[in-house]
Amino acid sequence: MNRLLFLFHTHHKKDTYIQLHQHKCYELVYYFGGSGNTRIGTTNFTFKPHTFALVSPHTLHDEKHTSDSELLFIGFLCEQEEVIRNLNKVIEDDDKHTIQQLILRMEYEFTSQQEGYYEMLNLLVSELTTQIKRLVGLNKHLQPVEGRLKYAINYMDEHFQQKISGESLASMSGYSYERFRHLFKETTGVSPQHYLLRKRLDHAKSLLLHTEMTISQVANDSGFVKDSQFCAVFKRETGVTPMTFRKQPSL
């Protein structure tokens, strides 16, 4: 699970040296001000304002300050450790100082200790690891097309009885309509329209077999505009009429 273990905001004078040491957890050291050098594992890095060091568990590291410095360091556990395990480097924050803002939020929760602060801190650890992945570009190979389409597919699964436009699904996925149609078929094997039709027909089959609803009621509850449309589509896709299907459940 994602969990914050410690958090400490401090200052170091020029020429302060923190000897080689290691932790059983991840450590992130954010440098608000100052400069210096740190060795993480076998690699040497320099740090400056708005950079941070990320150190994996059981990795030896030290720190030498060449000017007065202000820093905040946290220790945490990460359930997605395979993603950030081998970073072990000094990383520059983005122009908006996203990581700085996030750890300052963590510090506020840590010091104010309002109701639910423990749960909030652990949620912020999850956000922190996600923001780090985003910052260093690790999400690029971890978010396949399916990841962007899943929201549209989830929506279709829950709202297939309603009228759904292809444009709205494309927008939900962040693609143009044509690109969405292409990727959807490439991913699922069918077009978005066919996927919706299949969901509606599966629902209709279940109603025909397990309820006493009329054909008109089944058609309406399954998302079809007219009974005639439902019957025509049902026979085209299954080879039998809805009434025949109901009378022969084994089909």
PDB file of C-alpha atoms in Angstrom:
ATOM      1  CA  MET A   1       0.000   0.000   0.000  1.00  0.00           C
ATOM      2  CA  ASN A   2       1.005   3.641  -0.354  1.00  0.00           C
ATOM      3  CA  ARG A   3       1.968   5.003   3.047  1.00  0.00           C
ATOM      4  CA  LEU A   4       3.883   7.960   4.439  1.00  0.00           C
ATOM      5  CA  LEU A   5       6.442   6.904   7.060  1.00  0.00           C
ATOM      6  CA  PHE A   6       8.153  10.176   7.982  1.00  0.00           C
ATOM      7  CA  LEU A   7       8.353  13.826   6.984  1.00  0.00           C
ATOM      8  CA  PHE A   8      10.897  16.418   8.115  1.00  0.00           C
ATOM      9  CA  HIS A   9      11.522  20.020   7.035  1.00  0.00           C
ATOM     10  CA  THR A  10      14.986  21.306   7.885  1.00  0.00           C
ATOM     11  CA  HIS A  11      17.921  23.576   6.998  1.00  0.00           C
ATOM     12  CA  HIS A  12      21.579  22.664   6.480  1.00  0.00           C
ATOM     13  CA  LYS A  13      24.498  25.045   6.700  1.00  0.00           C
ATOM     14  CA  LYS A  14      27.151  25.324   4.014  1.00  0.00           C
ATOM     15  CA  ASP A  15      29.665  22.439   4.116  1.00  0.00           C
ATOM     16  CA  THR A  16      27.229  20.158   5.962  1.00  0.00           C
ATOM     17  CA  TYR A  17      27.900  16.551   4.988  1.00  0.00           C
ATOM     18  CA  ILE A  18      25.396  13.737   5.507  1.00  0.00           C
ATOM     19  CA  GLN A  19      27.336  10.471   5.493  1.00  0.00           C
ATOM     20  CA  LEU A  20      26.425   7.478   3.356  1.00  0.00           C
ATOM     21  CA  HIS A  21      23.294   5.796   4.671  1.00  0.00           C
ATOM     22  CA  GLN A  22      20.269   3.877   3.474  1.00  0.00           C
ATOM     23  CA  HIS A  23      16.597   3.371   4.307  1.00  0.00           C
ATOM     24  CA  LYS A  24      14.171   0.455   4.160  1.00  0.00           C
ATOM     25  CA  CYS A  25      11.699   2.716   2.352  1.00  0.00           C
ATOM     26  CA  TYR A  26      11.719   5.228  -0.492  1.00  0.00           C
ATOM     27  CA  GLU A  27      13.072   8.659   0.356  1.00  0.00           C
ATOM     28  CA  LEU A  28      12.370  11.884  -1.487  1.00  0.00           C
ATOM     29  CA  VAL A  29      14.466  14.951  -0.633  1.00  0.00           C
ATOM     30  CA  TYR A  30      13.137  18.227  -2.028  1.00  0.00           C
ATOM     31  CA  TYR A  31      15.555  21.177  -2.206  1.00  0.00           C
ATOM     32  CA  PHE A  32      13.769  24.519  -1.800  1.00  0.00           C
ATOM     33  CA  GLY A  33      17.044  26.420  -1.732  1.00  0.00           C
ATOM     34  CA  GLY A  34      20.769  25.860  -1.691  1.00  0.00           C
ATOM     35  CA  SER A  35      23.070  23.695  -3.742  1.00  0.00           C
ATOM     36  CA  GLY A  36      25.380  20.750  -3.419  1.00  0.00           C
ATOM     37  CA  ASN A  37      26.140  17.200  -4.446  1.00  0.00           C
ATOM     38  CA  THR A  38      24.669  13.841  -3.624  1.00  0.00           C
ATOM     39  CA  ARG A  39      25.748  10.317  -4.470  1.00  0.00           C
ATOM     40  CA  ILE A  40      22.896   7.877  -4.998  1.00  0.00           C
ATOM     41  CA  GLY A  41      24.139   4.355  -5.417  1.00  0.00           C
ATOM     42  CA  THR A  42      27.231   4.733  -7.577  1.00  0.00           C
ATOM     43  CA  THR A  43      26.207   7.906  -9.409  1.00  0.00           C
ATOM     44  CA  ASN A  44      26.976  11.500  -8.421  1.00  0.00           C
ATOM     45  CA  PHE A  45      24.401  14.257  -8.905  1.00  0.00           C
ATOM     46  CA  THR A  46      24.208  17.977  -8.222  1.00  0.00           C
ATOM     47  CA  PHE A  47      21.158  19.586  -6.690  1.00  0.00           C
ATOM     48  CA  LYS A  48      19.829  23.141  -6.783  1.00  0.00           C
ATOM     49  CA  PRO A  49      16.569  24.901  -5.883  1.00  0.00           C
ATOM     50  CA  HIS A  50      13.426  23.119  -7.119  1.00  0.00           C
ATOM     51  CA  THR A  51      15.098  19.784  -7.682  1.00  0.00           C
ATOM     52  CA  PHE A  52      14.537  16.629  -5.686  1.00  0.00           C
ATOM     53  CA  ALA A  53      16.395  13.388  -5.081  1.00  0.00           C
ATOM     54  CA  LEU A  54      14.477  10.133  -5.261  1.00  0.00           C
ATOM     55  CA  VAL A  55      16.164   7.193  -3.537  1.00  0.00           C
ATOM     56  CA  SER A  56      15.004   3.578  -3.628  1.00  0.00           C
ATOM     57  CA  PRO A  57      15.001   1.320  -0.544  1.00  0.00           C
ATOM     58  CA  HIS A  58      18.390  -0.062   0.555  1.00  0.00           C
ATOM     59  CA  THR A  59      20.269   2.332  -1.760  1.00  0.00           C
ATOM     60  CA  LEU A  60      23.315   4.021  -0.242  1.00  0.00           C
ATOM     61  CA  HIS A  61      23.341   7.805  -0.604  1.00  0.00           C
ATOM     62  CA  ASP A  62      25.039  10.848   0.917  1.00  0.00           C
ATOM     63  CA  GLU A  63      24.732  14.611   0.655  1.00  0.00           C
ATOM     64  CA  LYS A  64      27.217  17.502   0.654  1.00  0.00           C
ATOM     65  CA  HIS A  65      25.908  21.103   0.844  1.00  0.00           C
ATOM     66  CA  THR A  66      28.004  23.782  -0.866  1.00  0.00           C
ATOM     67  CA  SER A  67      25.695  26.576   0.341  1.00  0.00           C
ATOM     68  CA  ASP A  68      23.060  27.063   3.014  1.00  0.00           C
ATOM     69  CA  SER A  69      20.105  24.900   2.054  1.00  0.00           C
ATOM     70  CA  GLU A  70      16.451  24.413   2.882  1.00  0.00           C
ATOM     71  CA  LEU A  71      15.017  20.985   2.273  1.00  0.00           C
ATOM     72  CA  LEU A  72      12.163  18.671   3.146  1.00  0.00           C
ATOM     73  CA  PHE A  73      12.489  14.920   3.080  1.00  0.00           C
ATOM     74  CA  ILE A  74       9.893  12.201   3.333  1.00  0.00           C
ATOM     75  CA  GLY A  75      10.001   8.426   3.615  1.00  0.00           C
ATOM     76  CA  PHE A  76       7.231   6.399   2.063  1.00  0.00           C
ATOM     77  CA  LEU A  77       6.115   2.993   0.829  1.00  0.00           C
ATOM     78  CA  CYS A  78       4.804   2.614  -2.697  1.00  0.00           C
ATOM     79  CA  GLU A  79       2.542  -0.115  -4.050  1.00  0.00           C
ATOM     80  CA  GLN A  80       3.693   0.650  -7.609  1.00  0.00           C
ATOM     81  CA  GLU A  81       7.337   0.366  -6.688  1.00  0.00           C
ATOM     82  CA  GLU A  82       8.254  -1.465  -9.874  1.00  0.00           C
ATOM     83  CA  VAL A  83       7.610   1.793 -11.712  1.00  0.00           C
ATOM     84  CA  ILE A  84       9.945   4.069  -9.741  1.00  0.00           C
ATOM     85  CA  ARG A  85      12.309   1.518  -8.180  1.00  0.00           C
ATOM     86  CA  ASN A  86      15.259   2.210 -10.428  1.00  0.00           C
ATOM     87  CA  LEU A  87      15.044   5.975 -10.801  1.00  0.00           C
ATOM     88  CA  ASN A  88      17.612   6.794  -8.073  1.00  0.00           C
ATOM     89  CA  LYS A  89      18.430  10.235  -9.381  1.00  0.00           C
ATOM     90  CA  VAL A  90      18.015  13.979  -8.908  1.00  0.00           C
ATOM     91  CA  ILE A  91      15.031  15.279 -10.883  1.00  0.00           C
ATOM     92  CA  GLU A  92      14.110  18.851 -11.742  1.00  0.00           C
ATOM     93  CA  ASP A  93      10.601  19.943 -10.816  1.00  0.00           C
ATOM     94  CA  ASP A  94       8.390  21.381 -13.563  1.00  0.00           C
ATOM     95  CA  ASP A  95       7.743  25.078 -14.149  1.00  0.00           C
ATOM     96  CA  LYS A  96       4.648  24.985 -11.930  1.00  0.00           C
ATOM     97  CA  HIS A  97       6.638  23.343  -9.118  1.00  0.00           C
ATOM     98  CA  THR A  98       4.074  20.562  -8.971  1.00  0.00           C
ATOM     99  CA  ILE A  99       6.116  18.300  -6.691  1.00  0.00           C
ATOM    100  CA  GLN A 100       6.914  21.187  -4.342  1.00  0.00           C
ATOM    101  CA  GLN A 101       3.233  22.095  -4.029  1.00  0.00           C
ATOM    102  CA  LEU A 102       2.346  18.496  -3.368  1.00  0.00           C
ATOM    103  CA  ILE A 103       4.864  17.907  -0.601  1.00  0.00           C
ATOM    104  CA  LEU A 104       3.876  21.225   1.011  1.00  0.00           C
ATOM    105  CA  ARG A 105       0.317  19.920   1.094  1.00  0.00           C
ATOM    106  CA  MET A 106       1.665  16.793   2.731  1.00  0.00           C
ATOM    107  CA  GLU A 107       3.529  18.901   5.281  1.00  0.00           C
ATOM    108  CA  TYR A 108       0.353  20.846   6.077  1.00  0.00           C
ATOM    109  CA  GLU A 109      -1.611  17.638   6.651  1.00  0.00           C
ATOM    110  CA  PHE A 110       1.252  16.221   8.694  1.00  0.00           C
ATOM    111  CA  THR A 111       1.521  19.239  11.009  1.00  0.00           C
ATOM    112  CA  SER A 112      -2.144  20.266  11.296  1.00  0.00           C
ATOM    113  CA  GLN A 113      -3.369  16.706  11.907  1.00  0.00           C
ATOM    114  CA  GLN A 114      -6.974  17.435  11.079  1.00  0.00           C
ATOM    115  CA  GLU A 115      -9.521  14.654  11.125  1.00  0.00           C
ATOM    116  CA  GLY A 116      -8.623  12.027   8.519  1.00  0.00           C
ATOM    117  CA  TYR A 117      -5.067  13.332   8.083  1.00  0.00           C
ATOM    118  CA  TYR A 118      -3.549   9.836   8.104  1.00  0.00           C
ATOM    119  CA  GLU A 119      -5.725   8.699   5.198  1.00  0.00           C
ATOM    120  CA  MET A 120      -5.125  11.983   3.396  1.00  0.00           C
ATOM    121  CA  LEU A 121      -1.351  11.619   3.691  1.00  0.00           C
ATOM    122  CA  ASN A 122      -1.485   8.154   2.172  1.00  0.00           C
ATOM    123  CA  LEU A 123      -3.640   9.451  -0.690  1.00  0.00           C
ATOM    124  CA  LEU A 124      -1.094  12.191  -1.279  1.00  0.00           C
ATOM    125  CA  VAL A 125       1.659   9.574  -1.477  1.00  0.00           C
ATOM    126  CA  SER A 126      -0.311   7.976  -4.322  1.00  0.00           C
ATOM    127  CA  GLU A 127      -0.602  11.336  -6.034  1.00  0.00           C
ATOM    128  CA  LEU A 128       3.090  11.957  -5.504  1.00  0.00           C
ATOM    129  CA  THR A 129       4.170   8.754  -7.241  1.00  0.00           C
ATOM    130  CA  THR A 130       1.809   9.474 -10.122  1.00  0.00           C
ATOM    131  CA  GLN A 131       3.160  13.000 -10.523  1.00  0.00           C
ATOM    132  CA  ILE A 132       6.743  11.698 -10.481  1.00  0.00           C
ATOM    133  CA  LYS A 133       5.920   9.207 -13.226  1.00  0.00           C
ATOM    134  CA  ARG A 134       4.292  11.973 -15.233  1.00  0.00           C
ATOM    135  CA  LEU A 135       7.231  14.304 -14.719  1.00  0.00           C
ATOM    136  CA  VAL A 136       9.842  11.839 -15.933  1.00  0.00           C
ATOM    137  CA  GLY A 137       7.673  10.396 -18.695  1.00  0.00           C
ATOM    138  CA  LEU A 138       7.277   6.904 -17.256  1.00  0.00           C
ATOM    139  CA  ASN A 139       3.547   6.881 -17.970  1.00  0.00           C
ATOM    140  CA  LYS A 140       4.108   6.855 -21.710  1.00  0.00           C
ATOM    141  CA  HIS A 141       4.711   3.119 -21.898  1.00  0.00           C
ATOM    142  CA  LEU A 142       2.347   2.320 -19.029  1.00  0.00           C
ATOM    143  CA  GLN A 143      -0.794   3.817 -20.586  1.00  0.00           C
ATOM    144  CA  PRO A 144      -1.715   1.798 -23.662  1.00  0.00           C
ATOM    145  CA  VAL A 145      -4.571   2.809 -25.901  1.00  0.00           C
ATOM    146  CA  GLU A 146      -6.849   0.603 -23.795  1.00  0.00           C
ATOM    147  CA  GLY A 147      -6.223   2.890 -20.858  1.00  0.00           C
ATOM    148  CA  ARG A 148      -7.672   5.884 -22.694  1.00  0.00           C
ATOM    149  CA  LEU A 149     -10.541   3.912 -24.180  1.00  0.00           C
ATOM    150  CA  LYS A 150     -11.565   2.200 -20.943  1.00  0.00           C
ATOM    151  CA  TYR A 151     -13.544   5.208 -19.733  1.00  0.00           C
ATOM    152  CA  ALA A 152     -15.630   5.236 -22.884  1.00  0.00           C
ATOM    153  CA  ILE A 153     -16.120   1.470 -22.707  1.00  0.00           C
ATOM    154  CA  ASN A 154     -17.101   1.662 -19.041  1.00  0.00           C
ATOM    155  CA  TYR A 155     -19.605   4.384 -19.917  1.00  0.00           C
ATOM    156  CA  MET A 156     -21.055   2.286 -22.730  1.00  0.00           C
ATOM    157  CA  ASP A 157     -21.377  -0.715 -20.430  1.00  0.00           C
ATOM    158  CA  GLU A 158     -23.396   1.331 -17.926  1.00  0.00           C
ATOM    159  CA  HIS A 159     -25.443   3.496 -20.319  1.00  0.00           C
ATOM    160  CA  PHE A 160     -26.052   1.282 -23.360  1.00  0.00           C
ATOM    161  CA  GLN A 161     -29.830   1.667 -22.905  1.00  0.00           C
ATOM    162  CA  GLN A 162     -29.516   5.396 -23.599  1.00  0.00           C
ATOM    163  CA  LYS A 163     -28.733   7.256 -26.797  1.00  0.00           C
ATOM    164  CA  ILE A 164     -24.946   7.684 -27.019  1.00  0.00           C
ATOM    165  CA  SER A 165     -23.177   9.616 -29.745  1.00  0.00           C
ATOM    166  CA  GLY A 166     -19.859   8.525 -31.150  1.00  0.00           C
ATOM    167  CA  GLU A 167     -18.582  12.097 -30.850  1.00  0.00           C
ATOM    168  CA  SER A 168     -19.197  12.160 -27.101  1.00  0.00           C
ATOM    169  CA  LEU A 169     -17.365   8.852 -26.657  1.00  0.00           C
ATOM    170  CA  ALA A 170     -14.442  10.122 -28.721  1.00  0.00           C
ATOM    171  CA  SER A 171     -14.268  13.277 -26.618  1.00  0.00           C
ATOM    172  CA  MET A 172     -14.334  11.180 -23.456  1.00  0.00           C
ATOM    173  CA  SER A 173     -11.287   9.291 -24.730  1.00  0.00           C
ATOM    174  CA  GLY A 174      -9.411  12.368 -25.906  1.00  0.00           C
ATOM    175  CA  TYR A 175      -9.406  11.432 -29.610  1.00  0.00           C
ATOM    176  CA  SER A 176     -10.960  12.730 -32.786  1.00  0.00           C
ATOM    177  CA  TYR A 177     -14.010  10.743 -33.849  1.00  0.00           C
ATOM    178  CA  GLU A 178     -12.242   8.971 -36.711  1.00  0.00           C
ATOM    179  CA  ARG A 179      -9.234   8.127 -34.570  1.00  0.00           C
ATOM    180  CA  PHE A 180     -11.513   6.863 -31.815  1.00  0.00           C
ATOM    181  CA  ARG A 181     -13.421   4.580 -34.207  1.00  0.00           C
ATOM    182  CA  HIS A 182     -10.180   3.165 -35.579  1.00  0.00           C
ATOM    183  CA  LEU A 183      -8.607   2.510 -32.163  1.00  0.00           C
ATOM    184  CA  PHE A 184     -11.813   1.154 -30.693  1.00  0.00           C
ATOM    185  CA  LYS A 185     -12.144  -1.476 -33.424  1.00  0.00           C
ATOM    186  CA  GLU A 186      -8.452  -2.269 -33.235  1.00  0.00           C
ATOM    187  CA  THR A 187      -8.778  -2.820 -29.477  1.00  0.00           C
ATOM    188  CA  THR A 188     -12.146  -4.577 -29.159  1.00  0.00           C
ATOM    189  CA  GLY A 189     -12.514  -6.162 -32.576  1.00  0.00           C
ATOM    190  CA  VAL A 190     -15.779  -4.345 -33.331  1.00  0.00           C
ATOM    191  CA  SER A 191     -16.902  -0.808 -34.071  1.00  0.00           C
ATOM    192  CA  PRO A 192     -18.369   1.346 -31.260  1.00  0.00           C
ATOM    193  CA  GLN A 193     -21.809   1.029 -32.856  1.00  0.00           C
ATOM    194  CA  HIS A 194     -21.553  -2.760 -33.001  1.00  0.00           C
ATOM    195  CA  TYR A 195     -20.321  -2.879 -29.403  1.00  0.00           C
ATOM    196  CA  LEU A 196     -23.376  -0.932 -28.252  1.00  0.00           C
ATOM    197  CA  LEU A 197     -25.657  -3.098 -30.368  1.00  0.00           C
ATOM    198  CA  ARG A 198     -24.178  -6.252 -28.864  1.00  0.00           C
ATOM    199  CA  LYS A 199     -24.695  -4.901 -25.333  1.00  0.00           C
ATOM    200  CA  ARG A 200     -28.327  -4.063 -26.132  1.00  0.00           C
ATOM    201  CA  LEU A 201     -29.005  -7.443 -27.693  1.00  0.00           C
ATOM    202  CA  ASP A 202     -27.426  -9.324 -24.779  1.00  0.00           C
ATOM    203  CA  HIS A 203     -29.644  -7.351 -22.419  1.00  0.00           C
ATOM    204  CA  ALA A 204     -32.697  -8.037 -24.564  1.00  0.00           C
ATOM    205  CA  LYS A 205     -31.943 -11.778 -24.633  1.00  0.00           C
ATOM    206  CA  SER A 206     -31.765 -11.844 -20.851  1.00  0.00           C
ATOM    207  CA  LEU A 207     -35.109 -10.050 -20.554  1.00  0.00           C
ATOM    208  CA  LEU A 208     -36.722 -12.377 -23.080  1.00  0.00           C
ATOM    209  CA  LEU A 209     -35.571 -15.453 -21.194  1.00  0.00           C
ATOM    210  CA  HIS A 210     -36.028 -14.332 -17.620  1.00  0.00           C
ATOM    211  CA  THR A 211     -38.956 -11.902 -17.546  1.00  0.00           C
ATOM    212  CA  GLU A 212     -42.570 -11.698 -18.715  1.00  0.00           C
ATOM    213  CA  MET A 213     -42.023  -8.301 -20.330  1.00  0.00           C
ATOM    214  CA  THR A 214     -43.708  -7.738 -23.693  1.00  0.00           C
ATOM    215  CA  ILE A 215     -41.622  -7.440 -26.832  1.00  0.00           C
ATOM    216  CA  SER A 216     -42.319  -3.701 -26.825  1.00  0.00           C
ATOM    217  CA  GLN A 217     -41.145  -3.381 -23.234  1.00  0.00           C
ATOM    218  CA  VAL A 218     -38.011  -5.410 -23.957  1.00  0.00           C
ATOM    219  CA  ALA A 219     -37.209  -3.237 -26.963  1.00  0.00           C
ATOM    220  CA  ASN A 220     -37.651  -0.031 -24.988  1.00  0.00           C
ATOM    221  CA  ASP A 221     -35.654  -1.238 -21.968  1.00  0.00           C
ATOM    222  CA  SER A 222     -32.820  -2.366 -24.223  1.00  0.00           C
ATOM    223  CA  GLY A 223     -32.380   1.003 -25.868  1.00  0.00           C
ATOM    224  CA  PHE A 224     -34.181   0.502 -29.173  1.00  0.00           C
ATOM    225  CA  VAL A 225     -36.306   3.363 -30.507  1.00  0.00           C
ATOM    226  CA  LYS A 226     -39.024   1.255 -32.156  1.00  0.00           C
ATOM    227  CA  ASP A 227     -40.334  -2.284 -31.814  1.00  0.00           C
ATOM    228  CA  SER A 228     -39.941  -2.816 -35.531  1.00  0.00           C
ATOM    229  CA  GLN A 229     -36.317  -1.743 -35.396  1.00  0.00           C
ATOM    230  CA  PHE A 230     -35.671  -4.089 -32.480  1.00  0.00           C
ATOM    231  CA  CYS A 231     -37.297  -7.082 -34.184  1.00  0.00           C
ATOM    232  CA  ALA A 232     -35.493  -6.477 -37.468  1.00  0.00           C
ATOM    233  CA  VAL A 233     -32.081  -6.059 -35.820  1.00  0.00           C
ATOM    234  CA  PHE A 234     -32.640  -9.016 -33.494  1.00  0.00           C
ATOM    235  CA  LYS A 235     -33.487 -11.361 -36.386  1.00  0.00           C
ATOM    236  CA  ARG A 236     -30.602 -10.045 -38.480  1.00  0.00           C
ATOM    237  CA  GLU A 237     -28.081 -10.653 -35.692  1.00  0.00           C
ATOM    238  CA  THR A 238     -29.443 -13.910 -34.227  1.00  0.00           C
ATOM    239  CA  GLY A 239     -31.285 -15.508 -37.109  1.00  0.00           C
ATOM    240  CA  VAL A 240     -34.608 -15.711 -35.227  1.00  0.00           C
ATOM    241  CA  THR A 241     -37.279 -13.307 -34.072  1.00  0.00           C
ATOM    242  CA  PRO A 242     -37.471 -12.230 -30.420  1.00  0.00           C
ATOM    243  CA  MET A 243     -40.615 -14.317 -29.921  1.00  0.00           C
ATOM    244  CA  THR A 244     -38.984 -17.426 -31.378  1.00  0.00           C
ATOM    245  CA  PHE A 245     -35.934 -16.851 -29.195  1.00  0.00           C
ATOM    246  CA  ARG A 246     -38.166 -16.638 -26.120  1.00  0.00           C
ATOM    247  CA  LYS A 247     -39.877 -19.903 -26.990  1.00  0.00           C
ATOM    248  CA  GLN A 248     -36.583 -21.691 -27.643  1.00  0.00           C
ATOM    249  CA  PRO A 249     -34.222 -20.662 -24.810  1.00  0.00           C
ATOM    250  CA  SER A 250     -31.528 -23.042 -25.971  1.00  0.00           C
ATOM    251  CA  LEU A 251     -30.793 -20.812 -28.975  1.00  0.00           C
TER     252      LEU A 251
END
